[in-house]
Coordinates of C-alpha atoms in Angstrom, one line a residue:
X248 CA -148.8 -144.7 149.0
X249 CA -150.7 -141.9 150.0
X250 CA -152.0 -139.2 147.0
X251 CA -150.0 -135.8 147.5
X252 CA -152.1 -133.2 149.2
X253 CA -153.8 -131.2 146.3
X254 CA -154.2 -126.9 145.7
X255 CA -156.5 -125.4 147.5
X256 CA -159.1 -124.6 145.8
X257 CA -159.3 -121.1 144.9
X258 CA -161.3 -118.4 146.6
X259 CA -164.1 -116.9 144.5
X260 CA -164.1 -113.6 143.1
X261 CA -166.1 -111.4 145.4
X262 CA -165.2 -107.6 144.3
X263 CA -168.2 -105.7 143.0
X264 CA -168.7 -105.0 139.9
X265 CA -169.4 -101.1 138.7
X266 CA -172.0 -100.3 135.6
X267 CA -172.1 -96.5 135.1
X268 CA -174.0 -95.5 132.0
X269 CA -175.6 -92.2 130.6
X270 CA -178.2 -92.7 127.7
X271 CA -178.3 -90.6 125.5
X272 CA -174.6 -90.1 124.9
X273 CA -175.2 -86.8 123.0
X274 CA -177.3 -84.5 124.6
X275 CA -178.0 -80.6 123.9
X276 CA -176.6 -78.0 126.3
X277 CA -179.0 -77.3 129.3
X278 CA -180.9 -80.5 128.9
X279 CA -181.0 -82.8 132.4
X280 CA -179.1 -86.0 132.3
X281 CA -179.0 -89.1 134.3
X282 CA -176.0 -91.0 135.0
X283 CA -177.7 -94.7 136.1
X284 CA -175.0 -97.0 138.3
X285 CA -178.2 -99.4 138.5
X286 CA -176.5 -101.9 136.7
X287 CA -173.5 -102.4 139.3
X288 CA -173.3 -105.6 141.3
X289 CA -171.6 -107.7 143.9
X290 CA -171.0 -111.5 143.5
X291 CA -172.1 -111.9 147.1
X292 CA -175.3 -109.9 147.3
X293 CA -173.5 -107.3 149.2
X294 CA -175.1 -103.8 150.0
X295 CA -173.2 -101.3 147.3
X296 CA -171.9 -98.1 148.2
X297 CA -171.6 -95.3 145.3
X298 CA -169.3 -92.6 144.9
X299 CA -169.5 -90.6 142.0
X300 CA -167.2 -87.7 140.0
X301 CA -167.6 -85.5 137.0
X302 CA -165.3 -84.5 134.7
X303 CA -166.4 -81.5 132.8
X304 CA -165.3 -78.9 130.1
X305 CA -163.0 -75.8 130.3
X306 CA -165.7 -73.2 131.6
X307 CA -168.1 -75.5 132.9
X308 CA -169.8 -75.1 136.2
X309 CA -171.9 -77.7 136.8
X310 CA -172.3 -80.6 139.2
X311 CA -173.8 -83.8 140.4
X312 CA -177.3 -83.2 142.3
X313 CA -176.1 -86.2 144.1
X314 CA -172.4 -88.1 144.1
X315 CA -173.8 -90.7 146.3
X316 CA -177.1 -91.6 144.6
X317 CA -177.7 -94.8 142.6
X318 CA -178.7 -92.3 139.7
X319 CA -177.3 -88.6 140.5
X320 CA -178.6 -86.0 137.3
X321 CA -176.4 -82.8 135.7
X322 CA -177.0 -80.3 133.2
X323 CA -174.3 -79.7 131.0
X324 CA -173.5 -75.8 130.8
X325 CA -171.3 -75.3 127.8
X326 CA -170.7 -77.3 125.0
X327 CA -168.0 -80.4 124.8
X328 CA -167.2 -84.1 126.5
X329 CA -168.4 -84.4 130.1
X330 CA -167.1 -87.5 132.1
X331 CA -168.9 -89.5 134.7
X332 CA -166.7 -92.0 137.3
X333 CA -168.1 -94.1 139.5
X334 CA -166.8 -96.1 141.4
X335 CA -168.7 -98.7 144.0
X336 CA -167.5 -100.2 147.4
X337 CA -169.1 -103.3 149.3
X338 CA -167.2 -102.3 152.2
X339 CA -164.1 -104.5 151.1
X340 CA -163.3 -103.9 147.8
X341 CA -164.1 -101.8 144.9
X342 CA -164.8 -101.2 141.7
X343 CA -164.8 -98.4 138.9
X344 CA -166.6 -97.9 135.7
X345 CA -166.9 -94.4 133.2
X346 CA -169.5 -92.9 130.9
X347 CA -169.0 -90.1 128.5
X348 CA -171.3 -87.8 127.2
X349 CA -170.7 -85.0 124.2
X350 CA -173.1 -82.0 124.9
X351 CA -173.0 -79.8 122.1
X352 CA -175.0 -76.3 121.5
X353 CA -178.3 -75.5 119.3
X354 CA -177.7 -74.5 116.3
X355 CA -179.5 -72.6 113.4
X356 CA -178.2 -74.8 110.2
X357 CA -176.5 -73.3 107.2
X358 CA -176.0 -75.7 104.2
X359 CA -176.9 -73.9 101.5
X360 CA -174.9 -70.7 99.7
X361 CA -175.9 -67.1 101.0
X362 CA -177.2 -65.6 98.3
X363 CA -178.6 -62.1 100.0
X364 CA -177.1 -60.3 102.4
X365 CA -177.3 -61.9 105.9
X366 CA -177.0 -61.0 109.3
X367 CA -175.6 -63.6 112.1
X368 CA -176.4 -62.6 115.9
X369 CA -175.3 -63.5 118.9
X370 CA -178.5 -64.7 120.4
X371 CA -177.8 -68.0 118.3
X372 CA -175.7 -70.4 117.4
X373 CA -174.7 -71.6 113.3
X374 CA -173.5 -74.9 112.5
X375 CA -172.1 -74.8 109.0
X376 CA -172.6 -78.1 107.2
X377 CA -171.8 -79.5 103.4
X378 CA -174.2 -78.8 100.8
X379 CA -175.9 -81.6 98.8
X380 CA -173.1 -81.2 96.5
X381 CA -168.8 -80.6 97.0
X382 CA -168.0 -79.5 100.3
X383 CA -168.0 -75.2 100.1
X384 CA -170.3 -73.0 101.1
X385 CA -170.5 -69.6 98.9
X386 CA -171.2 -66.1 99.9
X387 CA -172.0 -65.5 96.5
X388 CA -174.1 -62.6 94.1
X389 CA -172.9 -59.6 95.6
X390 CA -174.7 -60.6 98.9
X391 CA -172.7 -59.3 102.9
X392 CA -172.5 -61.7 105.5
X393 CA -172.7 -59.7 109.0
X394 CA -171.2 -61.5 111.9
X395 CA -172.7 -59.8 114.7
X396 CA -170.6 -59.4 118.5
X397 CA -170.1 -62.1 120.1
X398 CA -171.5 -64.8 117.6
X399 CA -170.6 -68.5 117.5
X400 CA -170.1 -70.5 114.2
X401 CA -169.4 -73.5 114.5
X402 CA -167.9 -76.1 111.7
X403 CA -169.0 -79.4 110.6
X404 CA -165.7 -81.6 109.4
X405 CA -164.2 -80.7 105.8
X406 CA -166.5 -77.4 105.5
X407 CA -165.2 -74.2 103.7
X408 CA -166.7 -71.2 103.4
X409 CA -165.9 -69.1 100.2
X410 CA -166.6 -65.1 99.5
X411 CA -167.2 -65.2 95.6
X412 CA -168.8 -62.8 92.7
X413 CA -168.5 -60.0 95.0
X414 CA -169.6 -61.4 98.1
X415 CA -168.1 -60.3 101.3
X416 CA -167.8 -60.8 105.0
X417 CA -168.1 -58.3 107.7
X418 CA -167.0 -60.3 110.7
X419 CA -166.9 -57.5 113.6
X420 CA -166.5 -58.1 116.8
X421 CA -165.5 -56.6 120.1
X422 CA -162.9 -56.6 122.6
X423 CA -165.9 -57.8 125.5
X424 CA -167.9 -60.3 122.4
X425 CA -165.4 -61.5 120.2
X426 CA -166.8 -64.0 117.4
X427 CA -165.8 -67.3 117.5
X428 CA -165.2 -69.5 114.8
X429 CA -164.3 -73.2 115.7
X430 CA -164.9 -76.8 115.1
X431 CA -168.4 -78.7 115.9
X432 CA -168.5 -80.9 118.5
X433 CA -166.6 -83.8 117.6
X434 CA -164.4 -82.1 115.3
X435 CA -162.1 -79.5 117.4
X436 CA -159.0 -80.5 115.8
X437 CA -156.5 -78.7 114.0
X438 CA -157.5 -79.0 109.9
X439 CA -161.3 -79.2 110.2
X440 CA -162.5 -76.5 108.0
X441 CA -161.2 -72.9 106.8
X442 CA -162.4 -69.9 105.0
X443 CA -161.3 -69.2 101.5
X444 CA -161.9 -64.9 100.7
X445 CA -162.3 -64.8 96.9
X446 CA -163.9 -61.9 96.6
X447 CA -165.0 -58.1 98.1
X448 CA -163.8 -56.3 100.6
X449 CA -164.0 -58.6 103.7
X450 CA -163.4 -57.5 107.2
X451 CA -162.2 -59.9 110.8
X452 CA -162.3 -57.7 113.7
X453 CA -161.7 -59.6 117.5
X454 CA -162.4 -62.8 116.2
X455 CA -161.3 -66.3 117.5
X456 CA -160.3 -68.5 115.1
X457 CA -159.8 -72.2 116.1
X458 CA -159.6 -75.6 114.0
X459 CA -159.4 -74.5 111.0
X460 CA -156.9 -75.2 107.7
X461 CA -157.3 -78.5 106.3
X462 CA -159.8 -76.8 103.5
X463 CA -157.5 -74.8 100.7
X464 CA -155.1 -76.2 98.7
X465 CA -154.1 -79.8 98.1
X466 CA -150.5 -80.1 99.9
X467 CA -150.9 -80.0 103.7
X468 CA -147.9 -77.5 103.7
X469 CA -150.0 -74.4 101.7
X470 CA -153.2 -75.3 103.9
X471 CA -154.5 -72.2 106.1
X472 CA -157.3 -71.3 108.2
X473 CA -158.0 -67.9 106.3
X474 CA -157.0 -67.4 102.9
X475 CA -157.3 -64.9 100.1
X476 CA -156.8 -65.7 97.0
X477 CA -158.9 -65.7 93.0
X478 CA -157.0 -65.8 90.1
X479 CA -159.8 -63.5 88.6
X480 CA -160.7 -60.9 90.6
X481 CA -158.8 -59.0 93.5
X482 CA -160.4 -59.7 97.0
X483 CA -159.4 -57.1 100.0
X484 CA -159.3 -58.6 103.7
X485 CA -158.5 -56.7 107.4
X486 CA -157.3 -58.7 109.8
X487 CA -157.1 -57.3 113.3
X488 CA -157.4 -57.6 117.0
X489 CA -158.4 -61.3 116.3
X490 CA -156.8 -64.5 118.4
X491 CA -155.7 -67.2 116.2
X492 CA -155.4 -71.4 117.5
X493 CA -154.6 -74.5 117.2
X494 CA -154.2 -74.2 113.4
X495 CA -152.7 -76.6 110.4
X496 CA -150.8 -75.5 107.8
X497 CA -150.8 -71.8 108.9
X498 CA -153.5 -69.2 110.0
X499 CA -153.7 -66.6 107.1
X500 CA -152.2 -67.0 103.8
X501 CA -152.6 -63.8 101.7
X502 CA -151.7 -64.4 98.2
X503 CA -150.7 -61.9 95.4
X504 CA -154.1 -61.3 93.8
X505 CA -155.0 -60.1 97.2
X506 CA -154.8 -56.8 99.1
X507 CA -154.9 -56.0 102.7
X508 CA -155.4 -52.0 102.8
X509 CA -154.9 -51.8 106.6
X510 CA -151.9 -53.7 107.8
X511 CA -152.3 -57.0 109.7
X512 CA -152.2 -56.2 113.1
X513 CA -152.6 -56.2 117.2
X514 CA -153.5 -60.1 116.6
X515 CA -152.5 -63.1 118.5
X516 CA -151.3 -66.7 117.0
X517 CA -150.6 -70.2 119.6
X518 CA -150.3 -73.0 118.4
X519 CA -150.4 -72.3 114.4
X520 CA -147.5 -74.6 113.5
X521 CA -143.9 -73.3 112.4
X522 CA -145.3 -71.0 109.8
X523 CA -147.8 -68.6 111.3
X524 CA -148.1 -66.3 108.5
X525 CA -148.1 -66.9 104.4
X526 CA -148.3 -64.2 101.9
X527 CA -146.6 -63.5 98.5
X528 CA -143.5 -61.8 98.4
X529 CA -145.9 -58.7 97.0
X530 CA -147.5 -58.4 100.1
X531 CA -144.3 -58.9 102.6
X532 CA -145.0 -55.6 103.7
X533 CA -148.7 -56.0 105.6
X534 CA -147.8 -56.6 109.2
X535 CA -146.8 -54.3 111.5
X536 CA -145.1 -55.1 114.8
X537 CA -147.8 -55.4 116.8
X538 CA -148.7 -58.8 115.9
X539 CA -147.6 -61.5 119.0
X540 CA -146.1 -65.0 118.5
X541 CA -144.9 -67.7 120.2
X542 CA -141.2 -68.3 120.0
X543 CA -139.7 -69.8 116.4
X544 CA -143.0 -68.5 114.5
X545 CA -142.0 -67.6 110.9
X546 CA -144.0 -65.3 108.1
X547 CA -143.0 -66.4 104.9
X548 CA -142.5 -64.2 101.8
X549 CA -143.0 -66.4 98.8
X550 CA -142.4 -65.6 95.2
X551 CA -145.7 -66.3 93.3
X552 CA -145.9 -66.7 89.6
X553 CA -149.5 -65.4 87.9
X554 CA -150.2 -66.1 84.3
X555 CA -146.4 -67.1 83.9
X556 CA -145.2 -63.8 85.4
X557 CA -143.3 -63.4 88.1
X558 CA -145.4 -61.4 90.7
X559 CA -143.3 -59.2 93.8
X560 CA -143.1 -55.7 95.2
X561 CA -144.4 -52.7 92.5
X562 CA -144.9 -50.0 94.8
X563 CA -143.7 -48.9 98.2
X564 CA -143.3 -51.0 100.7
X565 CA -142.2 -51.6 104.4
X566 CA -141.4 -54.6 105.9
X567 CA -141.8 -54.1 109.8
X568 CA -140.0 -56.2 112.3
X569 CA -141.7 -58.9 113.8
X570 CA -140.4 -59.2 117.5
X571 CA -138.2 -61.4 119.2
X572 CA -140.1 -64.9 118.6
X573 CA -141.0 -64.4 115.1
X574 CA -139.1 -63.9 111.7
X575 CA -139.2 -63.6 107.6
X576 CA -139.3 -66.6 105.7
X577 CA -138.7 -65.7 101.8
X578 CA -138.8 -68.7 99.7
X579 CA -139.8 -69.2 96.0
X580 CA -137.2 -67.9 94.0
X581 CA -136.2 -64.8 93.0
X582 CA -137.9 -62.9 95.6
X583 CA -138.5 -59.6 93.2
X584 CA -138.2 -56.1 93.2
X585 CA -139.6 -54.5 90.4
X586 CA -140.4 -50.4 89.7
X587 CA -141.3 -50.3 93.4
X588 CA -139.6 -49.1 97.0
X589 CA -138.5 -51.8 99.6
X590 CA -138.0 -50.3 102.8
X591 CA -136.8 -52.8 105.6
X592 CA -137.0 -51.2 109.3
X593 CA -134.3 -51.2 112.1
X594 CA -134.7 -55.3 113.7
X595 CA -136.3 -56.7 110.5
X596 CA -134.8 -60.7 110.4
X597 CA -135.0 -62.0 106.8
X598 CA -133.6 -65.9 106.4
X599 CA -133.6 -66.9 102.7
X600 CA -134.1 -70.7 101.9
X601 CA -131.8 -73.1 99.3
X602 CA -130.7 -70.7 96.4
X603 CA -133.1 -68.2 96.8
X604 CA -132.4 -64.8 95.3
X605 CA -133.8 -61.2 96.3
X606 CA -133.6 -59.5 92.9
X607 CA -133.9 -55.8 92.6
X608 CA -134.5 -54.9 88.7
X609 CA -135.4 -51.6 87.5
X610 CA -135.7 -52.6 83.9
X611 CA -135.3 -49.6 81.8
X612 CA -137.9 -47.2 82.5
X613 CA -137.2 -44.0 83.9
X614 CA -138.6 -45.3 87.6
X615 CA -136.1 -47.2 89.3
X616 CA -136.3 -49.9 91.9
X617 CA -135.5 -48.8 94.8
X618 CA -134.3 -51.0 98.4
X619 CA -133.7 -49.0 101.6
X620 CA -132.5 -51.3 104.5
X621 CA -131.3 -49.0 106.9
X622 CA -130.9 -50.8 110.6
X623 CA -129.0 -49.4 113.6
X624 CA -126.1 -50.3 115.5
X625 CA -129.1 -51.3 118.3
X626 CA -130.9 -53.3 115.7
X627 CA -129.4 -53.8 112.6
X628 CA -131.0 -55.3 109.5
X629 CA -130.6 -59.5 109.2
X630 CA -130.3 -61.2 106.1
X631 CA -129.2 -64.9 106.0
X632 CA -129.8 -68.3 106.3
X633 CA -132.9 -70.7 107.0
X634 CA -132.0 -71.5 111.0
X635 CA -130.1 -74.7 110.9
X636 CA -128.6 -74.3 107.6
X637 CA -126.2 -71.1 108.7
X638 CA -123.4 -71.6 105.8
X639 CA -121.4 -69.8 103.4
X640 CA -123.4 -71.0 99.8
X641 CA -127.0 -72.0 101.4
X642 CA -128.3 -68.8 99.7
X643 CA -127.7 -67.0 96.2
X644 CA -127.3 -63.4 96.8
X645 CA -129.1 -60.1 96.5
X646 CA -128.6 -58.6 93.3
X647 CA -129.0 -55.3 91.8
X648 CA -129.9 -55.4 87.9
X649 CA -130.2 -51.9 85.3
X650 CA -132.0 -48.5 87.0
X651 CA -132.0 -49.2 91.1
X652 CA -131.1 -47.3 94.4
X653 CA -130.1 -49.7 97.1
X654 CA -129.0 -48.2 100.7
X655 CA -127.8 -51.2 103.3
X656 CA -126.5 -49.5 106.3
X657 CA -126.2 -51.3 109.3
X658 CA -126.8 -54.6 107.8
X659 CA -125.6 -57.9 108.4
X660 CA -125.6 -59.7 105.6
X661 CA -124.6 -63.5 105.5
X662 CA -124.6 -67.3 104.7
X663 CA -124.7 -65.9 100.4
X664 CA -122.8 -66.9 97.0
X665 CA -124.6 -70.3 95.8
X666 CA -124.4 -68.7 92.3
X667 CA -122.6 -70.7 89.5
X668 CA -120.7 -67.6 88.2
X669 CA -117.9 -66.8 90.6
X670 CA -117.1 -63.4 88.8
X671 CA -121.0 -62.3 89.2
X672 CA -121.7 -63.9 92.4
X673 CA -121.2 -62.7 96.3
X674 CA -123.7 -61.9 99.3
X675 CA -124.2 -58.6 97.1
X676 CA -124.1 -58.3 93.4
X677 CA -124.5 -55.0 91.3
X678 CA -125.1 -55.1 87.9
X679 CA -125.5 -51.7 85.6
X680 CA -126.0 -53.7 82.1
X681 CA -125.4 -50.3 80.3
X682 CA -129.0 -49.6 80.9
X683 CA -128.3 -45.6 80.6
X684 CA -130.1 -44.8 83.7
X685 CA -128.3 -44.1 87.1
X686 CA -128.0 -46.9 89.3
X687 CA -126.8 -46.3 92.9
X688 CA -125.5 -48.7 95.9
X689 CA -125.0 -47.0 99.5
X690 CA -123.2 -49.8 101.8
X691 CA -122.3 -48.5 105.0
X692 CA -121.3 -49.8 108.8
X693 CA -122.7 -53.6 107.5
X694 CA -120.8 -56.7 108.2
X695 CA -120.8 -58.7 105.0
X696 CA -119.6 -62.4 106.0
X697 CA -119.6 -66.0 105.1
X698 CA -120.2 -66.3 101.5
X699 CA -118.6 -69.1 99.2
X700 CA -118.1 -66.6 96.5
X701 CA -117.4 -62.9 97.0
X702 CA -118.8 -60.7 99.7
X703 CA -119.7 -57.6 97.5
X704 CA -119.3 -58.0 93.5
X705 CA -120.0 -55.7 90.7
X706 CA -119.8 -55.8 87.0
X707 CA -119.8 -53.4 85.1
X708 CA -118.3 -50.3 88.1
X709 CA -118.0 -47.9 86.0
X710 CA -122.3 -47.3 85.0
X711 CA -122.5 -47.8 89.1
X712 CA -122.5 -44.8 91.7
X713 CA -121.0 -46.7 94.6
X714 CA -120.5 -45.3 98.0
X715 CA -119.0 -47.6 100.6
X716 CA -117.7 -46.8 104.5
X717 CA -117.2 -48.2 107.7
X718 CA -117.7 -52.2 106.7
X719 CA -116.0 -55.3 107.5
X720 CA -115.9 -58.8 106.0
X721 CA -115.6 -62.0 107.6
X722 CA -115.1 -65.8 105.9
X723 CA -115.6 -64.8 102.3
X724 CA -113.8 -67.4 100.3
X725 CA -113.2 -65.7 97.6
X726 CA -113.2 -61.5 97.4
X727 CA -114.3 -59.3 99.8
X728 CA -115.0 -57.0 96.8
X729 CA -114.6 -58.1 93.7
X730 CA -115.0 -55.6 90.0
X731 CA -116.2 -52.8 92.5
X732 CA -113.0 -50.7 92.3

């Protein structure tokens, strides 16, 4: 019996084999490399053909001196990964192979706390690294750091850099040579570093701000790329004309120790996460509406406490509307008025997290608090729910206590009435207490709707100058006014 025929044998392999390689991997920008496809082969001694591509940088303009030479040289231009692809032929088949290469800028080193004043210029680049010890970098003893137009500092990985005893940055650039503030090479992710201002009067004019936030604060939620804050002193900060990307956390946080004596404005925030914008509920009043976001940005007004006291508005201020992709946050409850003047301008959107109160006490001095949210039929005033959480009950109210002034015309106020006190709850609650001084409540042409209590409650009427016109109420479960008569 004859053997069954057997397999053919198979045929050998015979497709080339591409080796494309750049050594160094890191180079400097402007320094010649060689990309060396030397080390490519065929199986069958085949003549190689080479055919070679670069992928470069945003902004780079550089090229191969030669796509079809065993070892073509480029020069990076600007600073980042560049990509080399080649790909071999022996007139058959092919083969492809890729090198990277990270080109990254000189740069003057600063590891140490500046002590003196300091000038940076643009005819160099700074690489901020960590000190021998901890991971922040002072501006310390009264000395300035000047940021010159056009000026690139550059980040190294878990850097911070902190203004502290009366040191201060003048970062001020131009519309033509902004100062840029980013990530190193290698570390151009959202998180890398941030700047803490603890102290003087500090100043960010047309800067770009990229990378930062992963440096203040332990819970990833209160990280920001530019925050002032000290719990001893009382740091100033401008922020304007400046671009701010690819953020974690948010992009400023301004906290209630702080001060901005110019408002935030005429800057630009992509990519900054869901919150763009922190500050105490103090400072809810420092934007203007020239600020530009991308759609669903918030700010959020947050209730601070300082010493054990609750810390909110104590002198006049205006919360500005923020535009149509962008709204207040307030969170942190309450959210306090205190011996100072609220005005909320025509379009303002206020939505109030779980149980959170805005709480308008004039205690019983002879200055009252005062709240003037006067909207238009056009734009009226919005007060109400987180998005997603649009409810009768998600929210507690906003409540009037002892010596006040409140005006809400054109206001529509909704989603209220979590309080646990039926007879002293509602979207609106005013509350005289017998304090002796005249309290006042103007309510006029505002839709007062969904609350799980009572839309507008008061207790006691009669030590309350109440004028009311030209409202209407919509799914209040219990009164639409309640002790008001």
């Amino acid at each position: 019996m004859e053997d069954p025929p057997s397999d053919p044998p198979e045929a050998e392999n015979s497709a080339p084999s591409a080796a494309a390689t750049i050594d160094p991997s890191e180079v400097e920008v402007g320094t010649e490399v060689t990309a060396d496809g030397s080390g490519s082969s065929d199986p069958d001694g085949d003549e190689l053909t080479y055919n070679w591509s670069l992928t470069t940088p945003n902004g780079s303009e550089t090229q191969l001196s030669d796509p079809s030479a065993v070892q073509p040289t480029f020069t990076p231009d600007v600073e980042g990964d560049y990509t080399t692809t080649l790909e071999v032929s022996d007139g058959e088949e092919t083969s492809s192979s890729d090198a990277d290469l990270s080109a990254i800028v000189p740069a003057v080193v600063i590891d140490e706390d500046i002590e003196s004043d300091r000038t940076l210029s643009a005819d160099t680049t700074y690489r901020f690294e960590k000190p021998q010890t901890g991971d922040v970098l002072g501006v310390t003893d009264g000395a300035r750091l000047t940021i010159e137009p056009g000026t690139e500092l550059l980040f190294e990985e878990g850097v911070g850099l902190l203004t502290t005893v009366e040191g201060e940055i003048r970062a001020d650039g131009s519309g033509e040579e902004p100062i840029t503030m980013a990530g190193a090479s290698g570390n151009k992710t959202p998180g890398a570093w941030g700047i803490n201002v603890g102290a003087g009067t500090n100043r960010f004019d047309h800067i770009r701000m990229r990378h930062a936030g992963g440096k203040w604060g332990g819970d990833s939620e209160e990280r920001a790329g530019l925050v002032a804050e000290n719990l001893t002193s009382s740091p100033t900060v401008e922020i304007t004309n400046s671009t701010f990307e690819e953020m974690q956390g948010s992009a400023i946080d301004l906290r209630q120790s702080a001060s901005a004596p110019t408002p935030i404005r005429d800057n630009k925030f992509k990519e900054v996460g869901e919150v763009a914008i922190r500050v105490s509920f103090g400072n809810v009043g420092v934007l203007d509406g020239t600020n530009e976001f991308e759609e669903g940005s918030i700010v959020e007004a947050k209730t601070t406490y300082r010493g054990g006291t609750r810390e909110g508005v104590s002198k006049k201020t205006t919360v500005s509307p923020l535009g149509e992709n962008a709204h207040y946050r307030i969170a942190g409850d309450p959210a306090v008025v205190g011996n100072g003047e609220l005005k909320i301008e025509p379009g303002v959107e206020m939505r109030f997290k779980k149980d959170v109160r805005l709480y308008i006490d004039g205690g019983f001095g002879e200055t009252s608090a005062k709240v003037m949210a006067e909207g238009t039929a056009s734009e009226p005033i919005v007060m109400g729910a987180t998005e997603g959480n649009e409810q009768a009950g998600w929210w507690d109210q906003v409540r009037f206590e002892r010596n006040y002034e409140g005006v809400f015309r054109h206001v529509n106020i909704r989603h209220g009435g979590s309080g646990s006190d039926p007879e002293s709850s509602g979207n609106i609650f005013l509350d005289a207490q017998g304090s002796g001084y005249p309290s006042s409540f103007v309510l006029e042409n505002s839709s007062v709707e969904e609350s799980s209590t009572n839309g507008l409650a008061c207790n006691p009427s009669e030590n309350i100058d109440l004028k009311r016109s030209g409202n209407s109420f919509s799914g209040i479960d219990r009164k639409n006014v309640s002790g008001c008569e």
